[in-house]
CSV table of C-alpha atoms in Angstrom, one decimal:
chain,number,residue,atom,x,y,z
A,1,UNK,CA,-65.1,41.8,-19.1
A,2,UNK,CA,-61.6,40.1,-20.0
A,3,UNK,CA,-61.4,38.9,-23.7
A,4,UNK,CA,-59.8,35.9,-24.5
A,5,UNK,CA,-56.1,36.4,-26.3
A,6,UNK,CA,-56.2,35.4,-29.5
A,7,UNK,CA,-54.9,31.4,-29.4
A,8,UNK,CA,-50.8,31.8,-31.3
A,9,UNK,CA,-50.8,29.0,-33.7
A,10,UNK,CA,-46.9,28.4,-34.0
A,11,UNK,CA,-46.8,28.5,-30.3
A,12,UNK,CA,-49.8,26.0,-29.7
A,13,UNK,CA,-48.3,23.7,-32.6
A,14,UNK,CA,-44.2,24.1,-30.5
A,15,UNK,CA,-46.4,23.3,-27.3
A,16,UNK,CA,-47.8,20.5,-29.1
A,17,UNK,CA,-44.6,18.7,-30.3
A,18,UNK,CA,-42.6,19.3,-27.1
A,19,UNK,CA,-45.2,17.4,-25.6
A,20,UNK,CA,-45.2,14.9,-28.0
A,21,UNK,CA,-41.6,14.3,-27.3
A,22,UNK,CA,-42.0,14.2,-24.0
A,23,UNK,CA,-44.5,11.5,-24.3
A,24,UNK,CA,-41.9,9.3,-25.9
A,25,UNK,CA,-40.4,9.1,-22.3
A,26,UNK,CA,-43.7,7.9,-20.9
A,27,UNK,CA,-45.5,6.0,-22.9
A,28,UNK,CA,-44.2,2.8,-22.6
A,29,UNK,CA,-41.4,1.7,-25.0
A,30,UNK,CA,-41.4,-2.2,-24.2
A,31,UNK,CA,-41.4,-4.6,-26.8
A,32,UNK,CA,-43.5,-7.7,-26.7
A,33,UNK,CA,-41.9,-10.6,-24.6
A,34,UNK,CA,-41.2,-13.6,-26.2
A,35,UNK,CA,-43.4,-16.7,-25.2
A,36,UNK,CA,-42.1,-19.3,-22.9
A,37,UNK,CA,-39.6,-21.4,-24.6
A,38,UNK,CA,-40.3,-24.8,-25.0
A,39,UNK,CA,-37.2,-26.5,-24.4
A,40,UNK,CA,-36.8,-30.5,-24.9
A,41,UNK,CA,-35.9,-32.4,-21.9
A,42,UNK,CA,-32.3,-33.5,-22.8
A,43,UNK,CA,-31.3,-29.9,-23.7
A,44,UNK,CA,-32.5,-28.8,-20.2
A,45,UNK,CA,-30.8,-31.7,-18.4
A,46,UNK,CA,-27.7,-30.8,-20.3
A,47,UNK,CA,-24.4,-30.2,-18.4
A,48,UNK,CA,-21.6,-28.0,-19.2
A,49,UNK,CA,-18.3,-30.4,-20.0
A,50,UNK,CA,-16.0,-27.4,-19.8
A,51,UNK,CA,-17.2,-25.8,-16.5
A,52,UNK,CA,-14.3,-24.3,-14.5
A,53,UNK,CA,-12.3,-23.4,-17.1
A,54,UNK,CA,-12.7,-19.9,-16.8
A,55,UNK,CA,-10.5,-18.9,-19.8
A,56,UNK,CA,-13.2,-19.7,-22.1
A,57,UNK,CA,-14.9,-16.4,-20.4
A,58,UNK,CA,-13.4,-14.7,-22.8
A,59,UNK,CA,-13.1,-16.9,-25.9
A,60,UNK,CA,-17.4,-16.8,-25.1
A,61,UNK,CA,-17.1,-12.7,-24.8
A,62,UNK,CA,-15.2,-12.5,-28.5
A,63,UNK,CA,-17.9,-14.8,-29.4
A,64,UNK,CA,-20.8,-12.9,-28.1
A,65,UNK,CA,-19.3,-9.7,-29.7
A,66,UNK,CA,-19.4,-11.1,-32.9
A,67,UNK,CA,-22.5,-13.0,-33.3
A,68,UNK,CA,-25.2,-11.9,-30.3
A,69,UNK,CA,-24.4,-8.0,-29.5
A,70,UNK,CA,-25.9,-6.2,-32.7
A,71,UNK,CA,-29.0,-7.3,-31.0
A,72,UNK,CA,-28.8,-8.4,-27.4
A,73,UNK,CA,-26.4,-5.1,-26.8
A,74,UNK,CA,-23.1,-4.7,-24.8
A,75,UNK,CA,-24.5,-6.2,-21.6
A,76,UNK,CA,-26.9,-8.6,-22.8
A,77,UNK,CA,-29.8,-6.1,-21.4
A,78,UNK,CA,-31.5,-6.4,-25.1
A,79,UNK,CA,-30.5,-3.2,-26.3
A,80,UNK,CA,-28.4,-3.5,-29.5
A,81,UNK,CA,-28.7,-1.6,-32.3
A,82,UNK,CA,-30.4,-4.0,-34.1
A,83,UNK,CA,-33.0,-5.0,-31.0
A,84,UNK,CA,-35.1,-2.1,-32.8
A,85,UNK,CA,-36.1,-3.7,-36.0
A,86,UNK,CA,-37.0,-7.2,-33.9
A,87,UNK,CA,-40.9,-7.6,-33.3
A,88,UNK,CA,-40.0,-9.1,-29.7
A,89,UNK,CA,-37.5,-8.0,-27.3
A,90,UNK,CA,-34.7,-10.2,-27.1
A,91,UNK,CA,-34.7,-10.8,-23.9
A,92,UNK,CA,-32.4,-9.1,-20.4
A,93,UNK,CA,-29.7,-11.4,-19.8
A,94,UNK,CA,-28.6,-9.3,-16.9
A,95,UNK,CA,-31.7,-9.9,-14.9
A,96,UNK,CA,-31.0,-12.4,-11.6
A,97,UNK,CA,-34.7,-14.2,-12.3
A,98,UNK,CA,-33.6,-14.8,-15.6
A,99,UNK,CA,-30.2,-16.3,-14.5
A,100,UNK,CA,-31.5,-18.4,-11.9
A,101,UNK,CA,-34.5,-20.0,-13.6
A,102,UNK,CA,-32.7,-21.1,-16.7
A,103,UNK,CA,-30.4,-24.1,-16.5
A,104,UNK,CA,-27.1,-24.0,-18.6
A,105,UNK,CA,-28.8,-26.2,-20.9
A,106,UNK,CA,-32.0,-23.8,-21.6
A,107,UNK,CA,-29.5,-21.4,-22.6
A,108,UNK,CA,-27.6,-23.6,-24.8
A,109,UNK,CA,-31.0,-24.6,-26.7
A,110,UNK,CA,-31.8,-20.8,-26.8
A,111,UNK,CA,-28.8,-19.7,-27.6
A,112,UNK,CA,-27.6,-22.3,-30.0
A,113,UNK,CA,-31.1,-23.9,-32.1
A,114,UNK,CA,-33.1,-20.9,-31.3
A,115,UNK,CA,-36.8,-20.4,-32.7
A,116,UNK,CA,-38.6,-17.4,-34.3
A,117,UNK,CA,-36.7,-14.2,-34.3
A,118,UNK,CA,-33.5,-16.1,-33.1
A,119,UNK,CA,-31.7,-17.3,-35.3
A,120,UNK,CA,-30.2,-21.0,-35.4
A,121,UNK,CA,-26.5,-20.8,-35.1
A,122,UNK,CA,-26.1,-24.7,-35.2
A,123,UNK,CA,-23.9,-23.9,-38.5
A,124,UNK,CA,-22.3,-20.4,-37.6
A,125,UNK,CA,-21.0,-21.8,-34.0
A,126,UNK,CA,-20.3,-25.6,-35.2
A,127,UNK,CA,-17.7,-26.1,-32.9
A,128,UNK,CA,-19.1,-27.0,-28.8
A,129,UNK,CA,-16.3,-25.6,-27.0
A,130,UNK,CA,-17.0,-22.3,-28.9
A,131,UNK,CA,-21.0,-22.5,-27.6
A,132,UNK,CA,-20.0,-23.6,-24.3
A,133,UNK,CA,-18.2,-20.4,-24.0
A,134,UNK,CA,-21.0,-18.5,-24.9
A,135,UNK,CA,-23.2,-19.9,-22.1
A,136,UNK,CA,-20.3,-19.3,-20.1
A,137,UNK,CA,-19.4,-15.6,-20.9
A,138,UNK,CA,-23.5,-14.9,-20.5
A,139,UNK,CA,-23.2,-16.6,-16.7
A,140,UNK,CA,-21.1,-14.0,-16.3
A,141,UNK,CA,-23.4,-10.9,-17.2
B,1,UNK,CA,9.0,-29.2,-61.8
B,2,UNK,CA,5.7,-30.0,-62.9
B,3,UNK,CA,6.0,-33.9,-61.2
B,4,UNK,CA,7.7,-32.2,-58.1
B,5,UNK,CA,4.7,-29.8,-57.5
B,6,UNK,CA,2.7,-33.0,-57.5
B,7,UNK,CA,4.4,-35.4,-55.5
B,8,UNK,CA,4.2,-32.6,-53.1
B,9,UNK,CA,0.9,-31.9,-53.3
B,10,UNK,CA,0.4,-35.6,-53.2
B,11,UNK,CA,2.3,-35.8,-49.8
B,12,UNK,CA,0.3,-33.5,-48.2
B,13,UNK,CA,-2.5,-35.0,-48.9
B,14,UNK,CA,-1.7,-38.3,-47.8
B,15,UNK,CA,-0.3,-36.5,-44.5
B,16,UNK,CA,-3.8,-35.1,-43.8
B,17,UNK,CA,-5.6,-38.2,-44.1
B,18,UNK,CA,-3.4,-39.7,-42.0
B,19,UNK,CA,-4.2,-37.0,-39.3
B,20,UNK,CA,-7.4,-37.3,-40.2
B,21,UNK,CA,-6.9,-41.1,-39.4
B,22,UNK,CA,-5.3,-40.5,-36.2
B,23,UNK,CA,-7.6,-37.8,-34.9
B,24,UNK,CA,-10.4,-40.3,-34.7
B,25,UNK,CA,-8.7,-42.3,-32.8
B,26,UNK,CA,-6.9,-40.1,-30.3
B,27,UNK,CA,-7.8,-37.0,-28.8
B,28,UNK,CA,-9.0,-34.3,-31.6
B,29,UNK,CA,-6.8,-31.8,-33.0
B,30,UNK,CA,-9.4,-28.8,-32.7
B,31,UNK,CA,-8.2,-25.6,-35.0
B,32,UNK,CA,-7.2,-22.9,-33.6
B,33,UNK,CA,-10.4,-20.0,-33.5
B,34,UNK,CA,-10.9,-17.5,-36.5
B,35,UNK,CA,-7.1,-16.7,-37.2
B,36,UNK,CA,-8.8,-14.2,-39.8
B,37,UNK,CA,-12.3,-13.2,-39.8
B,38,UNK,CA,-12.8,-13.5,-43.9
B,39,UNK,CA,-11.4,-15.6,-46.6
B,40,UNK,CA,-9.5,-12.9,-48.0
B,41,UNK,CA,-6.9,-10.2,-46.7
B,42,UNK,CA,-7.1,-7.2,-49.2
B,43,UNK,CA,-5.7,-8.3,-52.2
B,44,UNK,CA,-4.7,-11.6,-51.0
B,45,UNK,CA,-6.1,-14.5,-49.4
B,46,UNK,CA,-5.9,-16.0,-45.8
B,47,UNK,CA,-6.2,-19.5,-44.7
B,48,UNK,CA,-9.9,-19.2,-43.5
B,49,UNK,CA,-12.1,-21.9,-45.3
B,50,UNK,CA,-15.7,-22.0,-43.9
B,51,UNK,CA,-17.2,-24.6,-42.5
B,52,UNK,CA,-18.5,-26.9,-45.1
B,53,UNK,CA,-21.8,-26.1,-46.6
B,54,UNK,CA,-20.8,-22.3,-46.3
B,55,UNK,CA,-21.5,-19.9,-49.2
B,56,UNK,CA,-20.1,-16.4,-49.4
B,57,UNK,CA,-20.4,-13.2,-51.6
B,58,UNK,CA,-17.5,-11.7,-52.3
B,59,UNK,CA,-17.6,-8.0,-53.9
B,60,UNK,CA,-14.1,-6.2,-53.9
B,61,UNK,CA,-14.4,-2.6,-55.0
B,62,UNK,CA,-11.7,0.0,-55.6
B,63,UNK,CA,-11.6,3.8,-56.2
B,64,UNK,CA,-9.5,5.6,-58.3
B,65,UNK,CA,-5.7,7.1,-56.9
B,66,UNK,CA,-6.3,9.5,-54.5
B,67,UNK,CA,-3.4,11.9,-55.8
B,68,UNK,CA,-5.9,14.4,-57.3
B,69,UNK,CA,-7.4,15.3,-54.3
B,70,UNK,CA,-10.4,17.2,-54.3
B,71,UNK,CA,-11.0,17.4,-57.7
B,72,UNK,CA,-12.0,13.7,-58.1
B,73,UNK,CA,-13.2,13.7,-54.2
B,74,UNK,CA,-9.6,11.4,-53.3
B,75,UNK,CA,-10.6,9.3,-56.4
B,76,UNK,CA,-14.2,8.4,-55.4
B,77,UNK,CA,-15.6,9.7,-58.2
B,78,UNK,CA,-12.6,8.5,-60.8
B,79,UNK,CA,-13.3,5.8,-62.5
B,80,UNK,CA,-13.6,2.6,-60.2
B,81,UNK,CA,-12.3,-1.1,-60.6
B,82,UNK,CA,-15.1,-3.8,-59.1
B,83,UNK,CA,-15.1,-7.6,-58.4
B,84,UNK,CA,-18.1,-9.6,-57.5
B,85,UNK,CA,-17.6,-13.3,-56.6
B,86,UNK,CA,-19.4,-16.2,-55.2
B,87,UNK,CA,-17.5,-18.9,-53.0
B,88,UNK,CA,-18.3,-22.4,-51.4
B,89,UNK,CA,-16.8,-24.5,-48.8
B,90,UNK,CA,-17.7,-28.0,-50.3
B,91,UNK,CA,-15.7,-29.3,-47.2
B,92,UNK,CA,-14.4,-28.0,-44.0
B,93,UNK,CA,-10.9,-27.6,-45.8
B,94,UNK,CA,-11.8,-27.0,-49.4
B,95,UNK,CA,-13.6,-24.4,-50.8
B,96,UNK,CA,-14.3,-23.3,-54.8
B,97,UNK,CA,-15.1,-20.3,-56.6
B,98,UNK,CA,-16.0,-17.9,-59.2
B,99,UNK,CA,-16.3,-13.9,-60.3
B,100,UNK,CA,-16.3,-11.3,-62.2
B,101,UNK,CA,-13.8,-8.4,-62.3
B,102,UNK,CA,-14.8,-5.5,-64.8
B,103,UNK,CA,-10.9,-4.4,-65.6
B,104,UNK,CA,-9.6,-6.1,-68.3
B,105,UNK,CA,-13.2,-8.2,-68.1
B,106,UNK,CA,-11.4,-11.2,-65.8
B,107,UNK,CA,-13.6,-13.9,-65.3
B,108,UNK,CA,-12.0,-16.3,-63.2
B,109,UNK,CA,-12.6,-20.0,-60.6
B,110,UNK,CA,-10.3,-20.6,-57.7
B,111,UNK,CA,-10.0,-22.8,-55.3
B,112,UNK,CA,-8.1,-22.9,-52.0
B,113,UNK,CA,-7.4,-26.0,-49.7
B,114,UNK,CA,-5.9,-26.0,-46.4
B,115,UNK,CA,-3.5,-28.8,-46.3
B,116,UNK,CA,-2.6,-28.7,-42.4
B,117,UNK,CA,-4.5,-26.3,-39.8
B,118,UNK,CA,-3.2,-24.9,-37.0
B,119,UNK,CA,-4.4,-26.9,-33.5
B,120,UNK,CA,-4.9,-25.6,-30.5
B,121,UNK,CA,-3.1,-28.4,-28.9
B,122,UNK,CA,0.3,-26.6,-30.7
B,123,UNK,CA,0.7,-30.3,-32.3
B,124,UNK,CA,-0.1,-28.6,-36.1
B,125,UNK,CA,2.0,-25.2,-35.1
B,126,UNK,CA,0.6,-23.4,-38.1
B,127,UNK,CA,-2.1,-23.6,-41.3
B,128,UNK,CA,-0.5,-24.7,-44.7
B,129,UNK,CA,-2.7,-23.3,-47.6
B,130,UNK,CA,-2.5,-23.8,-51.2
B,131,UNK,CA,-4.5,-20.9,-53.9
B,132,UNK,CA,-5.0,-21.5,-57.0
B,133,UNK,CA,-6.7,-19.3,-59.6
B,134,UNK,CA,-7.2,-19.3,-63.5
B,135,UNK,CA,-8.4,-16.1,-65.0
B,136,UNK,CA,-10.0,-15.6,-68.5
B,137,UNK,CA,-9.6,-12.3,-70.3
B,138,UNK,CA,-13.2,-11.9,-72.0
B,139,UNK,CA,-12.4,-8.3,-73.8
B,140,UNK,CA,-13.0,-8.9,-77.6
B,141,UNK,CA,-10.6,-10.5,-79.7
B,142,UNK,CA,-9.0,-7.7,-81.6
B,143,UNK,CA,-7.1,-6.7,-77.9
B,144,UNK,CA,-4.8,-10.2,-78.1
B,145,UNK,CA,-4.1,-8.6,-81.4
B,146,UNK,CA,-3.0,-11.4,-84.4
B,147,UNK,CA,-3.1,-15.3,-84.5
B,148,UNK,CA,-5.8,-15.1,-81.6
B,149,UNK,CA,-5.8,-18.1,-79.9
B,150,UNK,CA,-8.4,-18.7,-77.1
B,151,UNK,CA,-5.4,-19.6,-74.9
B,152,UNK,CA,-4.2,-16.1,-75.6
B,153,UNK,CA,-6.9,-15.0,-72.8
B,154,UNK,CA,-6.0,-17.6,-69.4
B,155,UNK,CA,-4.0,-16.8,-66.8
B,156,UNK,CA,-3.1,-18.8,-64.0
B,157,UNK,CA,-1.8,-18.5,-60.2
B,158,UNK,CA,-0.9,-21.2,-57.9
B,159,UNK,CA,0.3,-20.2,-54.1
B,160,UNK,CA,1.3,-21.7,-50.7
B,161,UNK,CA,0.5,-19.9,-47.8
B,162,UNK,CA,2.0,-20.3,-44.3
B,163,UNK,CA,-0.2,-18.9,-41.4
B,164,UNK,CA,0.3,-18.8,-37.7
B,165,UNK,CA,-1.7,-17.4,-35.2
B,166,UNK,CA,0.5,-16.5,-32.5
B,167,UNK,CA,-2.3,-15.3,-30.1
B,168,UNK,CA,-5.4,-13.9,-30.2
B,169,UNK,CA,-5.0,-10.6,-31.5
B,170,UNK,CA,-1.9,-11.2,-33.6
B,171,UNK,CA,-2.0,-13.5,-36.9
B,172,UNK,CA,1.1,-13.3,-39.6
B,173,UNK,CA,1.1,-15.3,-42.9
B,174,UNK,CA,4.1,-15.6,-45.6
B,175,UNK,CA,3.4,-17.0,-49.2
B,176,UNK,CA,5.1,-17.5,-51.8
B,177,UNK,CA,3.8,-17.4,-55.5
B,178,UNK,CA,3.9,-18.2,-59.4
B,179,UNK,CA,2.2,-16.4,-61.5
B,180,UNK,CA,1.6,-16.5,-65.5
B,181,UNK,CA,0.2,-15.1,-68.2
B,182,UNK,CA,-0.3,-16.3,-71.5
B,183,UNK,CA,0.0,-13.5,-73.7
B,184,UNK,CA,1.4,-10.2,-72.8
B,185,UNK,CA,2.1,-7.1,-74.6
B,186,UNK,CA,5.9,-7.1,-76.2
B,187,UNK,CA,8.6,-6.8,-73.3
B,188,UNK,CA,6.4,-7.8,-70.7
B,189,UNK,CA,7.5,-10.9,-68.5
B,190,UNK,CA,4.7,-13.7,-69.0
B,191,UNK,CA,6.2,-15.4,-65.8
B,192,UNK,CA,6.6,-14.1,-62.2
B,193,UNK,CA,7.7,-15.5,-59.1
B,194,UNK,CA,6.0,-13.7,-55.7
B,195,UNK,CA,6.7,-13.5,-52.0
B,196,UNK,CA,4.0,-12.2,-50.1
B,197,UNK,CA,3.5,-10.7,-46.5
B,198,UNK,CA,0.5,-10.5,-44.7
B,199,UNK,CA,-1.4,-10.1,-40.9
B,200,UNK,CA,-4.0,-8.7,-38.9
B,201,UNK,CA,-3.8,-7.1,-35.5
B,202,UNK,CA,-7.1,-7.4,-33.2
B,203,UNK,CA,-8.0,-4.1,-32.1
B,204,UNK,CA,-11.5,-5.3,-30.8
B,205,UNK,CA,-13.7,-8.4,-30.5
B,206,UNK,CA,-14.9,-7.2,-33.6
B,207,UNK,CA,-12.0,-4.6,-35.4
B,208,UNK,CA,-8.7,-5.2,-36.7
B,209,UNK,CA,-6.1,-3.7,-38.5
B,210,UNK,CA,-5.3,-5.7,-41.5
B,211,UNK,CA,-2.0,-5.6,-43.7
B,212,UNK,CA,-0.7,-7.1,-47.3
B,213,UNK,CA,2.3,-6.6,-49.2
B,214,UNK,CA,2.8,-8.0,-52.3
B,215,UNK,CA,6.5,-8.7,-53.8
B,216,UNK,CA,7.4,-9.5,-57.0
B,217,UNK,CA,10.4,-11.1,-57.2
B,218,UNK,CA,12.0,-9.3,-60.2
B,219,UNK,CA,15.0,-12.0,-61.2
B,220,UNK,CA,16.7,-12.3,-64.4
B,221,UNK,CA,16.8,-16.3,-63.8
B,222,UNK,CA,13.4,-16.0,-65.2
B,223,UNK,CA,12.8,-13.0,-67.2
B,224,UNK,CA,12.4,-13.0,-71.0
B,225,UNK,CA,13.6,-9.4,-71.6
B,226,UNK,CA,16.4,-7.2,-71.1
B,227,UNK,CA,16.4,-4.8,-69.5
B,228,UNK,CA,13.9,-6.4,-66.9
B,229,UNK,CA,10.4,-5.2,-66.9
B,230,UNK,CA,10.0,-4.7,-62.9
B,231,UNK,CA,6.7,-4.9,-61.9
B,232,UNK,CA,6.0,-2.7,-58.2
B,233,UNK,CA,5.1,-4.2,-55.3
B,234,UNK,CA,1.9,-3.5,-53.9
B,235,UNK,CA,0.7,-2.1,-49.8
B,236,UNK,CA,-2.5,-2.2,-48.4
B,237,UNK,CA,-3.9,-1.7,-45.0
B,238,UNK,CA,-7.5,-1.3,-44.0
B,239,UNK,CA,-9.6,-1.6,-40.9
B,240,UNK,CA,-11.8,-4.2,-40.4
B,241,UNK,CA,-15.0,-5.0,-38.8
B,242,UNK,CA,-16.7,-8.6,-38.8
B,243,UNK,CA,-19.7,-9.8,-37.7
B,244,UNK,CA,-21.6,-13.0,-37.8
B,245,UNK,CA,-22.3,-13.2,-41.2
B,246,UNK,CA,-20.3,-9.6,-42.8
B,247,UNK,CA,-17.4,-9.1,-43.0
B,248,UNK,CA,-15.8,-5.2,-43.9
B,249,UNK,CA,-12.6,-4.6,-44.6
B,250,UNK,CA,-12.2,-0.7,-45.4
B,251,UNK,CA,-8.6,0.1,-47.3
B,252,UNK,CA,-6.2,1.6,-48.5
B,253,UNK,CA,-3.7,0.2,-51.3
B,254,UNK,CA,-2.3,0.3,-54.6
B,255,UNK,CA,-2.9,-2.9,-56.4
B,256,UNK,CA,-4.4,-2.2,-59.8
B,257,UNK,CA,-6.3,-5.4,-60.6
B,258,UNK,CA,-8.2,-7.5,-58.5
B,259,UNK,CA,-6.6,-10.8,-60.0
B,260,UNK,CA,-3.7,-12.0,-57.7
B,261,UNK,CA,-1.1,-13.0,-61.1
B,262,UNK,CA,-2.5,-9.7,-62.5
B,263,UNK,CA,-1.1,-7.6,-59.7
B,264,UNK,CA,1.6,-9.6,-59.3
B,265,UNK,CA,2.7,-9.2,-63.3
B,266,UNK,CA,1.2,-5.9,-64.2
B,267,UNK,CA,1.1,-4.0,-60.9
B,268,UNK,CA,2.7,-0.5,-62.2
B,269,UNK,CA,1.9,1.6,-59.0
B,270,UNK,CA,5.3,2.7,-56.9
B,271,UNK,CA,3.3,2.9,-53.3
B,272,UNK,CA,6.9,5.0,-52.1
B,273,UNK,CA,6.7,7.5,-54.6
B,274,UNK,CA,4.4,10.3,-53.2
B,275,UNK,CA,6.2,12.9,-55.2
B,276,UNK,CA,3.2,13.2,-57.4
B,277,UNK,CA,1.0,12.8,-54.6
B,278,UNK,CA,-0.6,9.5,-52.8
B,279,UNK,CA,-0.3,6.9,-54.7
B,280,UNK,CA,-3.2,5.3,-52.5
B,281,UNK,CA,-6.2,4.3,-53.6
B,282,UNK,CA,-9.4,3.9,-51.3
B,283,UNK,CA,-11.0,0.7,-51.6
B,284,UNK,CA,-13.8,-2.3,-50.0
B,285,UNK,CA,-13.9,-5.5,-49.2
B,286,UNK,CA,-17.1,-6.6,-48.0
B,287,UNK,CA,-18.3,-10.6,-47.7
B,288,UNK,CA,-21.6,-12.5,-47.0
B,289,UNK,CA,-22.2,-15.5,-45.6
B,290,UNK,CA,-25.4,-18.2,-45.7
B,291,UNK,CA,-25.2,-21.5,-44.0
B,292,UNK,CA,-26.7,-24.7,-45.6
């Protein structure tokens, strides 16, 4: 009769954290999604007064760089350094649903007065050409 | 001079409200975005005022010289100079302030006003800034030596600063200074008059590469001494990193003293000379801000 081989304990306990690791890819890594905003009427019915000037693309992506990437990453997907530390995720700019059921004046309100986790940058961004460009350079991602 | 330096003052003042007066009624002169990304440029200070309610931290930090290499790790473990301040914008164009340096235990306020600001419009074509800073000596008595008067200790800077950002990666500022000290060892100028050069080059949304140089105009129209005691001008450069609310500005220079009349007066550090090795020292800027 065929004896068992004695179980290796450094090899079960290598087997064991390779595993481990590997389960980091699997299990699933999403943070929770923020509830739906709530966003007052005039802020939704809000229009962009500096539509079509596109140079402000870029005055919105030196914006963005400084004040929104640490946590909404690069390419607005939600993956900035900082997006780690945040309870909820912050959110996939990048995503066509997204883009298409929010009106230019949700993401003002979100953007700019913000709730929770994001921050109010009424104070930071005082000036509206500079939060219009914001919007802007985020149509754009 | 003294009446000159206010009628001035007084002029631009009563230019700005009329601006003021005028933007209301025509179409607004907008400044032009972030020329700097901090209040201060190294060992000098840009045109940047916050927006009113604004308060910022200030700590200024500098290593030793860096000629003795390893042995003191570049100057990182040499003995270190430190400055920790606290500054608010009461309005959109003025902001106050006060720290604590540990050399020479300089306890000082400032306040800097931008008279004009650069628009966008090009109607204002640059920012028109006036510094001013008295420092208090706070080391014990026995230093200012006999008949100690309290005035022994002040020290005082006023400055007018010329910016212009020329586009948005490229900013240049010119200043021009007076500084003076109230008592000074023997031989030592209590006056000095300053040119200063400054910019910062946008490397990134977020980086730049900052510069300041520092001139003392050595003149015997006002020096009390001969032969002249020539204080150095002073070099730094650093890289800098800003972000909503930080700002990092990582350097190298060669200013002794984080006081502006103090460097311009006292600085003793030849930034040419590398014959005994770099004259460099590393050094930190870093800011906070909180919005009321």
């Amino acid at each position: 009769m065929k004896t068992l081989k004695r179980i290796n304990a450094p090899a079960m306990l290598g087997v064991f954290l390779i595993a481990l690791f590997l389960m980091a890819f699997v299990l699933p890594q999403e943070k929770k999604k923020g509830g739906t905003w709530n966003i007052p009427e005039k802020y939704k019915t809000m229009k962009n007064p500096y539509a079509g000037q596109k140079d402000l693309i870029n005055v919105g992506k030196m914006l963005y760089a400084k004040n929104c990437k640490s946590c909404h990453g690069t390419n607005g997907k939600g993956d900035g350094p900082r997006a780690a530390g945040l309870t909820t995720h912050p959110g996939d700019f990048s995503n066509v649903t997204w883009q298409k059921n929010n009106t230019d004046g949700d993401l003002y309100y979100m953007a700019i007065i913000g709730r929770d986790e994001m921050p109010n940058f009424e104070k930071k961004i005082p000036d509206e050409q500079d939060r219009w460009s914001i919007i802007m350079y985020l149509r754009t991602l | 001079m003294r009446k000159v330096v206010i009628c001035v003052i007084l002029l631009c003042w009563m230019m700005n409200l009329a601006m003021a007066q005028e933007t209301s009624k025509a179409e607004k002169r907008e400044p032009v975005r972030s020329p700097y990304e901090s209040g201060i440029l190294l060992d000098n200070q840009t045109c940047v005022i916050y927006p009113a309610n604004t308060l910022e931290f200030l700590l200024e930090h500098r290593f030793g010289p860096m000629k003795y290499g390893m042995e003191d790790l570049f100057g990182i473990w040499a003995p270190a100079n430190i400055y920790l301040g606290l500054n608010y914008s009461i309005t959109d164009y003025l902001i106050v302030g006060a720290g604590t340096a540990k050399t020479n235990r300089l306890q000082d306020i400032h306040w800097k006003w931008d008279i004009l600001k650069q628009s966008r419009s090009g109607s204002i074509p640059v920012f028109v800034t006036y510094y001013g800073d008295i420092a208090m000596d706070a080391r014990n008595k026995s230093v200012f030596g006999d008949n100690y008067k309290f005035a022994d200790r002040l020290s005082y800077l006023t400055e007018i600063i010329v910016t212009r950002k020329f586009y948005d990666r490229l900013t240049l500022q010119v200043s021009g200074s007076f500084s003076h000290i109230n008592k000074v060892p023997e031989g030592q100028d209590h006056d000095k008059i300053g040119l200063s050069f400054g910019g910062r080059f946008r490397v990134s949304p977020q980086s730049s590469i900052i510069v300041c140089y520092d001139l003392p105009i050595n003149t015997k129209a006002i020096t009390e001494n001969i032969p002249l005691p020539a204080s150095m001008p002073n070099f730094s450069i650093a890289w800098e990193i800003a972000t909503a609310a930080h700002d990092f500005q990582i350097m190298l220079g060669t200013a002794n003293y984080l006081n502006r009349q103090y460097n311009m007066i006292y600085n003793n550090v030849d930034w040419t000379d590398w014959s005994h090795g770099s004259p460099l020292m590393l050094g930190l800027n870093l800011t906070r801000l909180w919005s009321f």
